[in-house]
CSV table of C-alpha atoms in Angstrom, one decimal:
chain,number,residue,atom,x,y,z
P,288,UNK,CA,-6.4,33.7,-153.3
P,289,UNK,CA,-2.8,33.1,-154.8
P,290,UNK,CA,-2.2,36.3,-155.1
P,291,UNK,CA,-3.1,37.0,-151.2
P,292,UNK,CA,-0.9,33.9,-149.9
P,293,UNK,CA,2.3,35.1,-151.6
P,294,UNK,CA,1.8,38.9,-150.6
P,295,UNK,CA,1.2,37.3,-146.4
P,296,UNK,CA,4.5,35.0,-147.4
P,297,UNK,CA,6.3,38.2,-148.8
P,298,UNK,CA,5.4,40.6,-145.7
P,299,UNK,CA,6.6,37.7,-143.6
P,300,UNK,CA,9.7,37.7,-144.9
P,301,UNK,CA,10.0,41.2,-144.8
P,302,UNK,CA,9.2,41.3,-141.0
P,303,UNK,CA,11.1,38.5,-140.3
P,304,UNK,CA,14.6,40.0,-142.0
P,305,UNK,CA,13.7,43.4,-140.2
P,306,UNK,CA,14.0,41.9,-137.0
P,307,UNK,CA,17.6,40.6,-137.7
P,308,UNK,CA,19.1,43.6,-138.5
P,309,UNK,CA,19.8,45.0,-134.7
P,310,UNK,CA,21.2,41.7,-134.2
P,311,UNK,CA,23.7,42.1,-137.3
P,312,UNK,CA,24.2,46.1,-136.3
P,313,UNK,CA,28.2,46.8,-134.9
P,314,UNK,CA,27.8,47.2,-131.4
P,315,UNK,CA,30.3,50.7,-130.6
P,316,UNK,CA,29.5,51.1,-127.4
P,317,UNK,CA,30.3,48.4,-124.5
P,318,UNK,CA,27.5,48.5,-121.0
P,319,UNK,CA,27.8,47.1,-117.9
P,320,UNK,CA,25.1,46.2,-116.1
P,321,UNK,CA,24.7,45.5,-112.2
P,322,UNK,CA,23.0,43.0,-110.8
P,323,UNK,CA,21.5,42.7,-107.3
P,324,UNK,CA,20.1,40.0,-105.1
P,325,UNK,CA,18.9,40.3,-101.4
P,326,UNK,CA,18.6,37.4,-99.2
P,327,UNK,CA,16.1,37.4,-97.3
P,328,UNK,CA,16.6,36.3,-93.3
P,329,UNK,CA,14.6,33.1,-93.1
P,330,UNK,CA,15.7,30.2,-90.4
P,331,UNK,CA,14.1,26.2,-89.4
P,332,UNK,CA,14.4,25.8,-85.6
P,333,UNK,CA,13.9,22.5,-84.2
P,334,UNK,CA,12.4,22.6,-81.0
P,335,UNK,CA,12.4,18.8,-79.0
P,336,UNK,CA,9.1,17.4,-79.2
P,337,UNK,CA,7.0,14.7,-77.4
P,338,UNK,CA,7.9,13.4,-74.0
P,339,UNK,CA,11.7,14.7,-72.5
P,340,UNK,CA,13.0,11.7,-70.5
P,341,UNK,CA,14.6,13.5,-67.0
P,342,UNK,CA,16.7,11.3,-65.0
P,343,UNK,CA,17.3,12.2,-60.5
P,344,UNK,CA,20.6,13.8,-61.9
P,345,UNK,CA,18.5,15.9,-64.2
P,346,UNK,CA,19.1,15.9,-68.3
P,347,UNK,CA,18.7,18.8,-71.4
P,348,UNK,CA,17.2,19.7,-74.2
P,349,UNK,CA,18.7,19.6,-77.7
P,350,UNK,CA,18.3,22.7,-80.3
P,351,UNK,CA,19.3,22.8,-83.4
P,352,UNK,CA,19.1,25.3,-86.7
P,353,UNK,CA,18.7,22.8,-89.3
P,354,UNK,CA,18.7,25.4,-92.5
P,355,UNK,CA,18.9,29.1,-92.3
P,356,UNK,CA,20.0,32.2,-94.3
P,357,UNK,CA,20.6,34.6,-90.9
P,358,UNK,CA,21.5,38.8,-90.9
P,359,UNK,CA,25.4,38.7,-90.1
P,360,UNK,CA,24.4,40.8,-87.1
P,361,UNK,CA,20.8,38.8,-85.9
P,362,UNK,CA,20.7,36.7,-83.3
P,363,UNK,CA,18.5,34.0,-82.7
P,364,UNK,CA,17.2,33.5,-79.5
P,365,UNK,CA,15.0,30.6,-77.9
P,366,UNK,CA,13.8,31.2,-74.7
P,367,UNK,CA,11.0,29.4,-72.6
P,368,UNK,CA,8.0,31.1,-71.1
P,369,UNK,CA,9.2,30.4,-67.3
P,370,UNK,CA,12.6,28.8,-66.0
P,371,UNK,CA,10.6,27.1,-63.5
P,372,UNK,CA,8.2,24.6,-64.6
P,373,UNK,CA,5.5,22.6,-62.7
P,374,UNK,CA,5.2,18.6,-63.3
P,375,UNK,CA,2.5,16.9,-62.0
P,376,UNK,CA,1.4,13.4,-61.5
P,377,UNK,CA,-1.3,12.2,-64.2
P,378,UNK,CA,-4.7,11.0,-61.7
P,379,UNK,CA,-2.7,12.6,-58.3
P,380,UNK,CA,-2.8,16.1,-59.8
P,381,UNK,CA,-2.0,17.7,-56.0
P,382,UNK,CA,1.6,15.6,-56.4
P,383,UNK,CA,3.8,17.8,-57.9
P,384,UNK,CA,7.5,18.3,-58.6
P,385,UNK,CA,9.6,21.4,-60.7
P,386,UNK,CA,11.9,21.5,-63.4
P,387,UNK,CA,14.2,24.8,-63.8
P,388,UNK,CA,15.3,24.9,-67.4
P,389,UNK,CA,18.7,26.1,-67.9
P,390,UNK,CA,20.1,29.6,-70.3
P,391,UNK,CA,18.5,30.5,-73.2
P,392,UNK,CA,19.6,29.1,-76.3
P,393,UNK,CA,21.3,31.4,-79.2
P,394,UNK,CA,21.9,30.9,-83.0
P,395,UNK,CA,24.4,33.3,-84.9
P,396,UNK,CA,26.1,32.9,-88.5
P,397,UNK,CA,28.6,31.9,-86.6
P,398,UNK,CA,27.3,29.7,-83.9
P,399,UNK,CA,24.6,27.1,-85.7
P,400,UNK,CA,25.8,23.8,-84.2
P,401,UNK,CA,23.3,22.1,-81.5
P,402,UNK,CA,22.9,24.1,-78.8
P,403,UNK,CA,21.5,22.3,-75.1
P,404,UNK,CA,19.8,24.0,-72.3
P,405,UNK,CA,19.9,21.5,-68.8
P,406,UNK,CA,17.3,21.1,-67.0
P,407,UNK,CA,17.5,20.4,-63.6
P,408,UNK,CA,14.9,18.6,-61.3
P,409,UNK,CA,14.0,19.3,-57.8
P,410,UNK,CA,12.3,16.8,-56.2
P,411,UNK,CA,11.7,17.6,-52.6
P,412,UNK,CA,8.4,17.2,-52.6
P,413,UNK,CA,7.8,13.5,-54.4
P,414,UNK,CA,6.3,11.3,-52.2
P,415,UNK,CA,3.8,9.5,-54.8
P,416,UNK,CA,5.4,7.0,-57.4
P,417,UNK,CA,5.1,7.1,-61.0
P,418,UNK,CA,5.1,9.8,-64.2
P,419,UNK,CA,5.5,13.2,-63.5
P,420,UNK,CA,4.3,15.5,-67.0
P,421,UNK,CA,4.2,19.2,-67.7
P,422,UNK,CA,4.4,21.4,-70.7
P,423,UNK,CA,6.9,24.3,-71.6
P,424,UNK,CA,6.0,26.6,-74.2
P,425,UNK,CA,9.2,28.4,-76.2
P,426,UNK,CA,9.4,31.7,-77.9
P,427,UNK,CA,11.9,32.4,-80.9
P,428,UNK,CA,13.1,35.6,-81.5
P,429,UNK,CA,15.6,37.5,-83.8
P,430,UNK,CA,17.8,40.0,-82.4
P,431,UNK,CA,20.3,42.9,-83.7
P,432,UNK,CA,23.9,42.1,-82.6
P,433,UNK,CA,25.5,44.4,-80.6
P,434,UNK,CA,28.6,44.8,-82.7
């Protein structure tokens, strides 16, 4: 049983010193090596959410890119479904008035501050009192920069 614990001990050894003789080889010949990493476009957009307080004199909507890696030549675009957008009274739903939202919205490397689009009311045709709602739906998309 020694004898078979000293001969495992032994080839241990004899492994473990083989291993270390690369490492203690003269290195002749120097190498580069290149290295590579690609970034992958991928952007946070924070669209206002919940109810948008309009005032008679109209008001806007804030945008912003809060983290992004973006192509140098993408741009990002938000856009709503329709300029125009019906509000109508909550329990009167034949009182209505329209919003028309202002330009699109763009994000480039370049450009990632807040960005606002107005919205302006029309109200000709109020004659009830009280809280006018509607929904706007937005698309995001990312676009190749003409250069």
């Amino acid at each position: 049983m020694k004898r078979k614990s000293i001969m495992a001990l032994g080839l241990a050894a004899v492994l473990a010193m083989g291993t270390c003789v690369p490492v203690l080889a003269e290195n002749t010949k120097g190498g580069d090596v290149n290295l590579s990493y690609t970034a992958a476009e991928s952007y946070t957009i924070e669209i206002p959410s919940g109810v948008q307080a309009i005032t008679e004199s109209g008001g806007s909507l804030e945008f912003k890119l809060t983290e992004g890696v973006l192509d140098p030549n993408h741009t990002i675009t938000i856009a709503p479904a329709s300029k125009d957008v019906d509000l109508t009274l909550q329990d009167h739903l034949e009182s209505k008035c329209t919003v028309t939202l202002g330009d699109n919205v763009t994000f480039t490397n370049d450009k990632r501050t807040p960005q606002t689009m107005s919205v302006t009311l029309n109200k000709d045709n109020v004659t009830v009192a009280g809280e006018y709602t509607g929904i706007v739906t937005f698309t995001v998309t990312s676009d190749v920069t003409s250069a």
